[in-house]
mmCIF file of C-alpha atoms in Angstrom:
data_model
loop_
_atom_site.group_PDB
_atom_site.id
_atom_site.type_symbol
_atom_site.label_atom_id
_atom_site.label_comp_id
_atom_site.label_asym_id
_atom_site.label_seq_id
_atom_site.Cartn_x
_atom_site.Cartn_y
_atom_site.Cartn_z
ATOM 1 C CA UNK A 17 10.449 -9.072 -26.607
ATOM 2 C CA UNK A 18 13.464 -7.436 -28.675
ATOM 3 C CA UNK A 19 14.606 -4.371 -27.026
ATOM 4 C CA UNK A 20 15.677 -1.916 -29.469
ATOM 5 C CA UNK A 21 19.649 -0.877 -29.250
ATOM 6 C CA UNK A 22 19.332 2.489 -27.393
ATOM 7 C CA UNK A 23 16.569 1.107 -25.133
ATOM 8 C CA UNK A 24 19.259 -1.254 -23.959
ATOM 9 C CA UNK A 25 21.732 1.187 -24.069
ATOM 10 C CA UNK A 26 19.923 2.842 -21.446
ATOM 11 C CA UNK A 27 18.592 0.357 -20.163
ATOM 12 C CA UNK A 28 22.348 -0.675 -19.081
ATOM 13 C CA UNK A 29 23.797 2.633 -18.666
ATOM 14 C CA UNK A 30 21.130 5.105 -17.654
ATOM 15 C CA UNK A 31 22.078 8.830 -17.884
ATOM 16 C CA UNK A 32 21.165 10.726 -14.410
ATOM 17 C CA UNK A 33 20.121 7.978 -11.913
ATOM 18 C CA UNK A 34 19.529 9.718 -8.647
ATOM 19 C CA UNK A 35 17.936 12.305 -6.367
ATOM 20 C CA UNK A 36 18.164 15.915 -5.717
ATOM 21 C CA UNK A 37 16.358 17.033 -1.892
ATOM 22 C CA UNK A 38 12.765 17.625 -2.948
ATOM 23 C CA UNK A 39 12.214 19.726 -0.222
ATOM 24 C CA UNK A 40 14.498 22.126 -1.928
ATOM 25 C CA UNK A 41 12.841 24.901 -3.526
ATOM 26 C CA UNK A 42 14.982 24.616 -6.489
ATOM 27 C CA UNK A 43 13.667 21.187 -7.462
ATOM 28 C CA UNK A 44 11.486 20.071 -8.985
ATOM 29 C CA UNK A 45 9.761 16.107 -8.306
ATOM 30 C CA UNK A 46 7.441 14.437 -10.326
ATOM 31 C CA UNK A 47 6.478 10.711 -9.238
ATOM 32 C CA UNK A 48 4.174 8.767 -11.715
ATOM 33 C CA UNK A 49 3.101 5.341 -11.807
ATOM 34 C CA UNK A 50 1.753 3.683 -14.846
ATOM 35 C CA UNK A 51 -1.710 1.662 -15.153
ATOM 36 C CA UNK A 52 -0.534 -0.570 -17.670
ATOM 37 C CA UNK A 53 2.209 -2.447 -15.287
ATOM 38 C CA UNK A 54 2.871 -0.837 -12.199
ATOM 39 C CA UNK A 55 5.918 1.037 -13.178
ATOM 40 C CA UNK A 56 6.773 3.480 -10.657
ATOM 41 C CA UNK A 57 8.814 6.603 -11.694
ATOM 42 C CA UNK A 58 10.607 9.894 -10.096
ATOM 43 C CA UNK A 59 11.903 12.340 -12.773
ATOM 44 C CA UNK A 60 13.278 15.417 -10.802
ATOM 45 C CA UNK A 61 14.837 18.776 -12.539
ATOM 46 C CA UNK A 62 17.212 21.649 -10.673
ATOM 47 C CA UNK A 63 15.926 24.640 -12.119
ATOM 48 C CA UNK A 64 18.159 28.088 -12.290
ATOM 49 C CA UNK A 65 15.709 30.568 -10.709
ATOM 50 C CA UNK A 66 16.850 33.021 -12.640
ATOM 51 C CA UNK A 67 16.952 31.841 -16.024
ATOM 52 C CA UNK A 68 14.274 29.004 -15.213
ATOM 53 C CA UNK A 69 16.623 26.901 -17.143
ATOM 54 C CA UNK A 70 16.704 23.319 -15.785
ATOM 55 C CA UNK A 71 20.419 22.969 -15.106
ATOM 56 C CA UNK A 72 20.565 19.355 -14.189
ATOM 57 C CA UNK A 73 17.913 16.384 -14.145
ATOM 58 C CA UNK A 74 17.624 12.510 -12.026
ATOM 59 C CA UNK A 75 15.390 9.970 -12.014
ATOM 60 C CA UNK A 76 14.950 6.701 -10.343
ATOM 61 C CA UNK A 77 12.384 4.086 -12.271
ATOM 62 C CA UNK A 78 11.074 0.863 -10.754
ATOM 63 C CA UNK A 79 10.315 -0.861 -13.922
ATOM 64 C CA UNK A 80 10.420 -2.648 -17.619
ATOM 65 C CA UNK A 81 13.683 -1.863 -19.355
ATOM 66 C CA UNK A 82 11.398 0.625 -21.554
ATOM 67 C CA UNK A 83 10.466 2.704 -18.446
ATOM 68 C CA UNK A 84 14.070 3.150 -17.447
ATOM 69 C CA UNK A 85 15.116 3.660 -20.816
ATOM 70 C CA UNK A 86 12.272 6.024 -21.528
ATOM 71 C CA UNK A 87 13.027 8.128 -18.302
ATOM 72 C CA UNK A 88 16.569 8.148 -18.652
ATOM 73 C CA UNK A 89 16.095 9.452 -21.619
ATOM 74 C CA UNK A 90 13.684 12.339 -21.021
ATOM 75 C CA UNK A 91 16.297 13.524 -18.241
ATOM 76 C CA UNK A 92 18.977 14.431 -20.977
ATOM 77 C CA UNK A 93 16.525 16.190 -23.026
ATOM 78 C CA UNK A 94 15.766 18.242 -20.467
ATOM 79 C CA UNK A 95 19.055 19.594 -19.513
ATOM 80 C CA UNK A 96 19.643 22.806 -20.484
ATOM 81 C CA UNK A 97 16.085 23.266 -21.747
ATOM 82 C CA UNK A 98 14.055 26.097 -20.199
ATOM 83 C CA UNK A 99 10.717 24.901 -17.789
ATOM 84 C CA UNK A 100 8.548 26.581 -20.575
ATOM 85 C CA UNK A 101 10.376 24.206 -23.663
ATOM 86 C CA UNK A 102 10.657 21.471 -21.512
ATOM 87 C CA UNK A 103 6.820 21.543 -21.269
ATOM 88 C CA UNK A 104 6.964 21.128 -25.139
ATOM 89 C CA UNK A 105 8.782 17.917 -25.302
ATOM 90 C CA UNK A 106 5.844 15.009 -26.096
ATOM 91 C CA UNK A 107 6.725 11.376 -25.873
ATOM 92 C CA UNK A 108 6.499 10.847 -29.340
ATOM 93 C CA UNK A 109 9.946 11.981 -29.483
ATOM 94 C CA UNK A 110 11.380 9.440 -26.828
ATOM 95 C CA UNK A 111 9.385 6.790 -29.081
ATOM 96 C CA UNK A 112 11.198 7.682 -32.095
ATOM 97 C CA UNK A 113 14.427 7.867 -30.167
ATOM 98 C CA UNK A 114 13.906 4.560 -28.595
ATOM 99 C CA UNK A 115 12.039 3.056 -31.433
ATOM 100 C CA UNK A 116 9.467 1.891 -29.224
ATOM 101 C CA UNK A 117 7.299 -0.677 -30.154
ATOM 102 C CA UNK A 118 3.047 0.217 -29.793
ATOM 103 C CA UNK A 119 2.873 -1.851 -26.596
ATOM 104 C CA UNK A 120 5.642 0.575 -24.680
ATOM 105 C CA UNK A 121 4.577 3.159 -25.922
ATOM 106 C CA UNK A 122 2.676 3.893 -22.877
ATOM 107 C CA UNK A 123 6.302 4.408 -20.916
ATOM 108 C CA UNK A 124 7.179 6.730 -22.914
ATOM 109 C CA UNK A 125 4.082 8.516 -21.794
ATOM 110 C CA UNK A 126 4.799 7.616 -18.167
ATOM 111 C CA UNK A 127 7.652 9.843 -18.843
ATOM 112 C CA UNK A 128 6.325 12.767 -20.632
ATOM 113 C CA UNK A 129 3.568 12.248 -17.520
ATOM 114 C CA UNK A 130 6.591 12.991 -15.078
ATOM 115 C CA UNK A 131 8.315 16.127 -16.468
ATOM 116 C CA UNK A 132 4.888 17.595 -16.197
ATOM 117 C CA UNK A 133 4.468 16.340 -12.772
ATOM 118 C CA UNK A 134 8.036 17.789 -12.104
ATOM 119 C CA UNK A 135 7.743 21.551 -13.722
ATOM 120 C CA UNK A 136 4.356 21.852 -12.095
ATOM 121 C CA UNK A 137 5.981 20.664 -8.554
ATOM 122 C CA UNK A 138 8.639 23.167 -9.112
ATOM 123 C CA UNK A 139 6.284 26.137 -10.301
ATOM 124 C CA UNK A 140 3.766 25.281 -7.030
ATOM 125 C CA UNK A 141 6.851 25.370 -5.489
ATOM 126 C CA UNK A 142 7.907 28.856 -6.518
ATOM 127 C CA UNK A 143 4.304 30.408 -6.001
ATOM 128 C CA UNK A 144 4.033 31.897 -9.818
ATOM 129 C CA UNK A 145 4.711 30.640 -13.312
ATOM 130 C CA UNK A 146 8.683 30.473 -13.275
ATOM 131 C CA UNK A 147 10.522 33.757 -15.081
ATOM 132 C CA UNK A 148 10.606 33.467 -18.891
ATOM 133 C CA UNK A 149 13.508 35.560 -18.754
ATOM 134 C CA UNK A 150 15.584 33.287 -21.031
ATOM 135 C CA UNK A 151 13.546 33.185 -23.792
ATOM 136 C CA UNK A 152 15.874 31.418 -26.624
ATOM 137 C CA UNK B 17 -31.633 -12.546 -8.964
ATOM 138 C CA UNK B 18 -33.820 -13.833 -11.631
ATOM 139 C CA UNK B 19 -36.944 -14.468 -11.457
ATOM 140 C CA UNK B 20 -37.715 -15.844 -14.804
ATOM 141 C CA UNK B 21 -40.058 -19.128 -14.954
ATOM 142 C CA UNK B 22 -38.204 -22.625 -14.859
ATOM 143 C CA UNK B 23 -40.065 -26.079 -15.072
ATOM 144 C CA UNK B 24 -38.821 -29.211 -13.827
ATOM 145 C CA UNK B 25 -38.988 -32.019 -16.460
ATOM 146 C CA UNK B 26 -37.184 -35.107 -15.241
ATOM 147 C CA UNK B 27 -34.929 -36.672 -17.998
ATOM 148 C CA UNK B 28 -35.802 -39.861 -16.990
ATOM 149 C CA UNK B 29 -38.795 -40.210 -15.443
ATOM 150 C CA UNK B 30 -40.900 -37.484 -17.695
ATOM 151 C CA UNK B 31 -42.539 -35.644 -14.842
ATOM 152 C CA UNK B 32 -43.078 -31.855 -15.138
ATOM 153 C CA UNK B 33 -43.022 -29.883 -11.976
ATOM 154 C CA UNK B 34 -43.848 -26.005 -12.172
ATOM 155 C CA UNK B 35 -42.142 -25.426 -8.635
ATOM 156 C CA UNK B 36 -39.092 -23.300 -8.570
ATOM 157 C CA UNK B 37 -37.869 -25.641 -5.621
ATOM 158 C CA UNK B 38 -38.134 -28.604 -8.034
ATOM 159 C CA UNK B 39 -36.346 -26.462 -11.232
ATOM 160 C CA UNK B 40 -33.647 -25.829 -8.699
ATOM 161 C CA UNK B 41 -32.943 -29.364 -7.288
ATOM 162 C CA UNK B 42 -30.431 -31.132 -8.842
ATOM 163 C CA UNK B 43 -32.309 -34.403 -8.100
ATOM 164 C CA UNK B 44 -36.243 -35.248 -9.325
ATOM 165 C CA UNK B 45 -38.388 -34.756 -6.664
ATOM 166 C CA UNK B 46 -40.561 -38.147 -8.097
ATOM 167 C CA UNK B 47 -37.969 -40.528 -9.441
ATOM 168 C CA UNK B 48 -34.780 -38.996 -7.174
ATOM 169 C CA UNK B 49 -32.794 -39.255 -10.239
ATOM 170 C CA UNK B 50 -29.755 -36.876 -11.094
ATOM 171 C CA UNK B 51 -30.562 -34.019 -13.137
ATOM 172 C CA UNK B 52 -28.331 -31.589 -15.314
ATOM 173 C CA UNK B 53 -26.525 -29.475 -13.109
ATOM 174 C CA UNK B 54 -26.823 -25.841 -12.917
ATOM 175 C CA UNK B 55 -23.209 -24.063 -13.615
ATOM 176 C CA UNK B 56 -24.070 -21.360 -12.141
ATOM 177 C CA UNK B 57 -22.549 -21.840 -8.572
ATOM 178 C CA UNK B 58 -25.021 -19.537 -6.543
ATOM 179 C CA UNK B 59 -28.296 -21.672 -8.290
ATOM 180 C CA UNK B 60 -25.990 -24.806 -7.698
ATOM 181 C CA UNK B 61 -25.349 -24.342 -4.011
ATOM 182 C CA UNK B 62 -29.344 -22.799 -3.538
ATOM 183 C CA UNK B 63 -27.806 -19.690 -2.517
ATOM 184 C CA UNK B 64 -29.782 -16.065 -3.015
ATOM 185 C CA UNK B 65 -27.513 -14.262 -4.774
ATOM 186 C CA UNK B 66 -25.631 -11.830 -2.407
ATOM 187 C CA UNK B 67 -22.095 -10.755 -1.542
ATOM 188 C CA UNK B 68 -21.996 -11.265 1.651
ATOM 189 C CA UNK B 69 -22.913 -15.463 2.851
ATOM 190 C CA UNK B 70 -22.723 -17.419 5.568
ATOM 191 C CA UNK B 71 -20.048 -19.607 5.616
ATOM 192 C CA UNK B 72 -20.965 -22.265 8.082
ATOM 193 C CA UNK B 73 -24.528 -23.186 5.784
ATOM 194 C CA UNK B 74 -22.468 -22.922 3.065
ATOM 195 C CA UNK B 75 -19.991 -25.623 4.456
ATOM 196 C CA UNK B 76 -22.686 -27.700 5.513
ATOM 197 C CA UNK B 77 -24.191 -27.914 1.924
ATOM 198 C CA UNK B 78 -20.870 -28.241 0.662
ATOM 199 C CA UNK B 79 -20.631 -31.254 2.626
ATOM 200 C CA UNK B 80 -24.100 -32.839 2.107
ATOM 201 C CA UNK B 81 -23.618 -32.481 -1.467
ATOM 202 C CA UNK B 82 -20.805 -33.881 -1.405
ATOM 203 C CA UNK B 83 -21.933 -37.308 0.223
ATOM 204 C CA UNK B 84 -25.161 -37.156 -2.340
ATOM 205 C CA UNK B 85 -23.276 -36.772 -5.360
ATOM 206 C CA UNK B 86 -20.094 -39.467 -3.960
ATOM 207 C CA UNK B 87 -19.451 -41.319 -7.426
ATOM 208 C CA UNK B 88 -19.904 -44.523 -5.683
ATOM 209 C CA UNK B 89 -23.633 -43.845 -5.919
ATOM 210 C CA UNK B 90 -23.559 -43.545 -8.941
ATOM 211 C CA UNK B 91 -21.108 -46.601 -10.121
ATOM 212 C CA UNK B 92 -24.221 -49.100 -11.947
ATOM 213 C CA UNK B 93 -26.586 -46.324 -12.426
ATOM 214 C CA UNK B 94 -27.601 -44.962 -16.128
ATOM 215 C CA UNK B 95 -24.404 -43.308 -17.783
ATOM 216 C CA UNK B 96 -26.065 -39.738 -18.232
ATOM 217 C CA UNK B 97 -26.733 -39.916 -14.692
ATOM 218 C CA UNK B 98 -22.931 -40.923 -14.013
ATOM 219 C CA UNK B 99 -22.291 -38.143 -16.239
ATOM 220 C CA UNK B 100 -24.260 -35.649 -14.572
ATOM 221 C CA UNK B 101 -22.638 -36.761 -11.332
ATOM 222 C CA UNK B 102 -19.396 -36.245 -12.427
ATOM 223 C CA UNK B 103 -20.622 -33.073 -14.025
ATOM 224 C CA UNK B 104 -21.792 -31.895 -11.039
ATOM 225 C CA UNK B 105 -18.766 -33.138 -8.958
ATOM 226 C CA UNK B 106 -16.820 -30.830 -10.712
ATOM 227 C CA UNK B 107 -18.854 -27.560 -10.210
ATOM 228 C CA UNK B 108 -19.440 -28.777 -6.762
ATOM 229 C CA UNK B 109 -15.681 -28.163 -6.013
ATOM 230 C CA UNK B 110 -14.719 -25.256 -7.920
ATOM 231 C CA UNK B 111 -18.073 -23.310 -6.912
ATOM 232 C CA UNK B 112 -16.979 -24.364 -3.190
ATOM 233 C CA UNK B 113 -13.639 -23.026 -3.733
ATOM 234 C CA UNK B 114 -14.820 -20.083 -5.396
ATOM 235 C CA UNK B 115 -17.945 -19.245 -3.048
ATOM 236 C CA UNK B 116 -16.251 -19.749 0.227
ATOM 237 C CA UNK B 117 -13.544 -17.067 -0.695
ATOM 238 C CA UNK B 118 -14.924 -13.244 -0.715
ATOM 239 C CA UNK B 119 -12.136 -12.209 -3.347
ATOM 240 C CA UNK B 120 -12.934 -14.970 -5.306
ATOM 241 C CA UNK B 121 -16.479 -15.074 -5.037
ATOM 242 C CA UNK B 122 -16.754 -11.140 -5.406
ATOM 243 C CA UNK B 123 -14.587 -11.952 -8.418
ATOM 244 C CA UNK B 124 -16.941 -14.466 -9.849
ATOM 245 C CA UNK B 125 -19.680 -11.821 -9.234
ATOM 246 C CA UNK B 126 -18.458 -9.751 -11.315
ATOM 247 C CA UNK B 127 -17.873 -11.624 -14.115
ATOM 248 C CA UNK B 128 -20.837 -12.727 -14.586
ATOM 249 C CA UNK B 129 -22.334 -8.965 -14.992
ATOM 250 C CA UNK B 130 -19.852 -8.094 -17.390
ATOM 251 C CA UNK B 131 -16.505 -6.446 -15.384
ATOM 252 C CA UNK B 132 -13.200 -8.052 -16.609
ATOM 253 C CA UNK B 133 -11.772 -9.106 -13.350
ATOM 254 C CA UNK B 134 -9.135 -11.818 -12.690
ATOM 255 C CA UNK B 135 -5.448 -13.057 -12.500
ATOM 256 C CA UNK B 136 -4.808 -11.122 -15.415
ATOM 257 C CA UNK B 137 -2.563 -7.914 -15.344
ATOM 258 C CA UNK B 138 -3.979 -5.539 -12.956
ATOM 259 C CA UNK B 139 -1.432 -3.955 -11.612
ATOM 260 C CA UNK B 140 -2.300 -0.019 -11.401
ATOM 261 C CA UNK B 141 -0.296 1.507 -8.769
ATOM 262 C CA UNK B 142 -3.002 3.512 -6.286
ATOM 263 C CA UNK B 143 -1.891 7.319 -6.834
ATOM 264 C CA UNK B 144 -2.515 7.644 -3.148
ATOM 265 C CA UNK B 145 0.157 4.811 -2.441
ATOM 266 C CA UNK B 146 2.727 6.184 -5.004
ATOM 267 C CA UNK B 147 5.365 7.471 -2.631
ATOM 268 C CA UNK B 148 4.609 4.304 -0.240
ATOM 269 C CA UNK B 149 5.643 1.874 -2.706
ATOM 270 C CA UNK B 150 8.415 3.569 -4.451
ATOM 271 C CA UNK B 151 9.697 4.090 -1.292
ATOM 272 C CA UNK B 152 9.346 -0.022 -0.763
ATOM 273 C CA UNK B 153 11.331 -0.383 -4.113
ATOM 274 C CA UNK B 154 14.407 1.917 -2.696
ATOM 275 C CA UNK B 155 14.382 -0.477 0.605
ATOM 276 C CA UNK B 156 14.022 -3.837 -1.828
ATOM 277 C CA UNK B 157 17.082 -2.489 -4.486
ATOM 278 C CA UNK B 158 19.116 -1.409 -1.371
ATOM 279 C CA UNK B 159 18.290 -5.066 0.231
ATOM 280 C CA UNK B 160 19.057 -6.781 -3.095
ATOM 281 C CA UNK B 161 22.328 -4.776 -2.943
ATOM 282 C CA UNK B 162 23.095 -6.808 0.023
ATOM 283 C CA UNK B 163 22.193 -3.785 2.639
ATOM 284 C CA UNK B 164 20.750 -5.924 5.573
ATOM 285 C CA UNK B 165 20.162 -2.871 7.381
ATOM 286 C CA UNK B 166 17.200 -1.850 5.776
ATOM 287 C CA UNK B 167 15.356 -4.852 6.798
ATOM 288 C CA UNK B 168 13.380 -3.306 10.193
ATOM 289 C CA UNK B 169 12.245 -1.085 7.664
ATOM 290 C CA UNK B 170 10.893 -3.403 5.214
ATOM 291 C CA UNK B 171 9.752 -5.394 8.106
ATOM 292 C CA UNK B 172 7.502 -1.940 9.264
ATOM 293 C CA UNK B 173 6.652 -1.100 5.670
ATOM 294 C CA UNK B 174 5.058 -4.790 4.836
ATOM 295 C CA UNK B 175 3.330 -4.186 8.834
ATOM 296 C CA UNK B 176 1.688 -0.599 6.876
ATOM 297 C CA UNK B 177 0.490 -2.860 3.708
ATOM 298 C CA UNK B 178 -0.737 -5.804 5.935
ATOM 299 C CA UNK B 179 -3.152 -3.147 7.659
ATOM 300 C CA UNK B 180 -3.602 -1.577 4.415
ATOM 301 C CA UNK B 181 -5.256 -5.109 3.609
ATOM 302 C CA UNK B 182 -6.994 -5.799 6.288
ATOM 303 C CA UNK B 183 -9.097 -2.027 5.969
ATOM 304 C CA UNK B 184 -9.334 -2.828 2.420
ATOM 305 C CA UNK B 185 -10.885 -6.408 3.865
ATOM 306 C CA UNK B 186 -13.132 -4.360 6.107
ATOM 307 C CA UNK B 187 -13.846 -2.266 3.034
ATOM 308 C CA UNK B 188 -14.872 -5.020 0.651
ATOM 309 C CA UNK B 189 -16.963 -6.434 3.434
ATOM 310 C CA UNK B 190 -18.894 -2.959 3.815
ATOM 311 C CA UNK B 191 -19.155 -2.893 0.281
ATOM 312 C CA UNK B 192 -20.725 -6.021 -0.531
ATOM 313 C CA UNK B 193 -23.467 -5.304 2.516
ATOM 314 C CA UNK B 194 -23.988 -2.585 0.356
ATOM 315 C CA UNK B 195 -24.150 -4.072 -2.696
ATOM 316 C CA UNK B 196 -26.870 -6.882 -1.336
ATOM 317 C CA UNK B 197 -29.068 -4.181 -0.161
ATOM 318 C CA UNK B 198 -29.035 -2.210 -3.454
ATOM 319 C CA UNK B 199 -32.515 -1.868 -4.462
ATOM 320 C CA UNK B 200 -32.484 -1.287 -8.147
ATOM 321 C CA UNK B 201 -29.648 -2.349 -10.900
ATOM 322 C CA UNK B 202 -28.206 1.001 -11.247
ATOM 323 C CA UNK B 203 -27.765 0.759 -7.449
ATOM 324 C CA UNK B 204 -26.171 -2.663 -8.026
ATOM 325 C CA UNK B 205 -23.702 -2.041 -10.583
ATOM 326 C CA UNK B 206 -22.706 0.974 -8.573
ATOM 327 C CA UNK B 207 -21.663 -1.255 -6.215
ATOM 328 C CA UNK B 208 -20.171 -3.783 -8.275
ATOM 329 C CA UNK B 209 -18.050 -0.831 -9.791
ATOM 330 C CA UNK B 210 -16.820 0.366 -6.160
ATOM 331 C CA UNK B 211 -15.827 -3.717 -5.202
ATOM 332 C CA UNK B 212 -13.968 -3.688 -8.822
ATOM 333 C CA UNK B 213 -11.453 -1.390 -7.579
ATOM 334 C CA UNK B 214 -11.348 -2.265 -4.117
ATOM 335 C CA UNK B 215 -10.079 -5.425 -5.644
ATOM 336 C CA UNK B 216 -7.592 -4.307 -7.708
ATOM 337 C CA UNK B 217 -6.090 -1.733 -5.113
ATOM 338 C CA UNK B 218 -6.043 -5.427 -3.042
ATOM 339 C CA UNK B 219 -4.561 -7.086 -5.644
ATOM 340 C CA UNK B 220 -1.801 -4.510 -5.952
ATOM 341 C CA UNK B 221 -0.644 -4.628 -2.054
ATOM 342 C CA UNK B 222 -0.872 -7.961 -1.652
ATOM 343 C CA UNK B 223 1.402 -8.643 -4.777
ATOM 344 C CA UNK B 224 3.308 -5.826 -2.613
ATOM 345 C CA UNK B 225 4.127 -7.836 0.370
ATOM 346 C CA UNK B 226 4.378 -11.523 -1.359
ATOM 347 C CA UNK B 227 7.245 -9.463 -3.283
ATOM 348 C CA UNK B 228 8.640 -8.160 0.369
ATOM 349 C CA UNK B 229 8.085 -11.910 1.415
ATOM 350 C CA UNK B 230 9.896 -12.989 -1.406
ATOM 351 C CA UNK B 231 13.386 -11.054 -1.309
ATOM 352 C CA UNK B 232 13.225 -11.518 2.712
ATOM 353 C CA UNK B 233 13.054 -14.728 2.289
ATOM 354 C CA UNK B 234 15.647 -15.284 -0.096
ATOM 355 C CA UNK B 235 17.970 -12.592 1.694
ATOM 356 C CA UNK B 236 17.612 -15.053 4.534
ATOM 357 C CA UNK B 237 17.948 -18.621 2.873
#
């Protein structure tokens, strides 16, 4: 199958490969693994506790070049996002920005699946809903 | 599991037989000539149809059918008997292969009640095993990067899935005692459900360690 352009740019230089400590209360770890093939993905975000802006984002994917592509993607959309936006962002948009075809699109929702796995982490973490102090 | 009425009526001799015995034998009890052989490898090998079997009756029938239904018996006899033999050759050794194995077997099982089963994609990663396996991916990139030091890990990781299989084994064992003491269909299919994913969780590990197996083995060729 034809990857599109950015998938392989991605795909061949992912953005924020890598791991923060998960034990650290500032982080943030969602792992996922997808039904459809097995894919196995870590999306982690290091969130400002005071502005509950996510300050820097890694991931590590075991997976099709879609899955890589799809999480490297998702961790620069989060930077600089707050928790509470972040929640917002729906895999439709990594579709369009990947120009995913119908059969991938399910990694794309492996990675909108493992931002919410990684603000939830990080607000279980932190006892309450994070501060919505930065507001944009 | 069926119970509906069969007849025997030899092909070649004409003789009706009401007995379920005679329906089910694949040779006329009055003229001992061949008859059209059941595909169905349970009614083939005269087995009730339960998970669990024993394998030592089923070997033996594998054998004795095996000597009845030699083509060399069948070399100057009437062509739709040849036919038949070869027919039944052939079900002979796949429903062998496929009986004697409890994946396959449980996998054939299913089938036939409707569950899409088999070699095709079925790779769903356990959510209970997630941080196992990605885990086993770190150790396999980090080995493929040509870090041999990570191999007495690897080596105890593919130990944990080995065991893993081997209380799944117990598992699917449990479950089709289960399953062949079910008394209704609903009971049944409940069953059948439960084995479905105890397959496909054993599906997943064992592709698990033949993929450990694999980059050991080429790290050490």
């Amino acid at each position: 199958m034809a990857y599109s352009d950015k998938v392989l740019d991605h795909y061949n230089n992912p953005r924020n490969v890598g791991s923060f400590d998960k034990k650290d209360p500032g982080i943030g770890t969602g792992l996922v693994g997808a039904p459809e093939c097995g894919d196995v993905m870590k999306l982690q975000i290091k969130v400002n506790s005071d502005t509950g802006v996510i300050e820097d984002a890694k991931f590590k994917t075991f997976g099709c070049g879609s899955a890589i592509a799809s999480s490297s993607l998702a961790t620069e959309m989060l930077k600089g996002k707050t928790i509470d936006q972040a929640l917002d962002i729906k895999n439709t948009e990594i579709v369009n920005e990947l120009a995913l075809p119908p059969v991938k699109i399910h990694c794309s929702v492996l990675a909108e699946d493992a931002i919410k796995a990684a603000i939830s982490d990080y607000k279980a973490k932190n006892g309450a809903p994070a501060p919505a102090a930065a507001k944009a | 599991m069926s119970h509906s009425k069969e007849e025997h009526h030899c092909w070649n001799c004409g003789e009706h037989s009401a007995s379920e015995r005679a329906a089910r034998s694949l040779f006329c009890q009055f003229c001992n000539t061949l008859q059209a052989p059941s595909p169905d490898y349970y009614r083939f090998f005269s087995l009730p149809k339960t998970l669990a079997i024993d394998d030592e009756a089923l070997q033996q029938t594998f054998y004795q059918m095996s000597r009845l239904l030699h083509p060399d018996r069948y070399g100057r006899r009437h062509e739709r008997e040849r036919n038949y033999s070869l027919e039944a050759t052939a079900i002979l050794n796949d429903g062998y292969r496929v009986l004697k194995d409890p994946v396959r077997r449980a996998e054939y099982v299913l089938r036939e009640n409707g569950f899409q089963v088999g070699e095709q994609r079925s790779n769903e990663v356990p959510p209970e095993l997630l941080e196992e396996v990605f885990e086993l991916n770190m150790m396999l990139d980090e080995l493929k990067a040509g870090d041999d030091d990570v191999i007495p890990q690897l080596d105890e990781a593919r130990d944990r899935f080995l065991a893993m299989l081997d209380s799944i084994d117990t598992e699917l064992d449990e479950e089709f005692r289960s399953h062949d003491a079910a008394d209704d269909d609903g009971a049944r299919m409940a069953s059948l459900t439960a084995i479905r994913g105890i397959l496909h969780r054993r599906r997943y590990i064992r592709n698990l360690i033949d993929e450990v197996d694999r980059q050991l083995t080429s790290r050490n060729a």
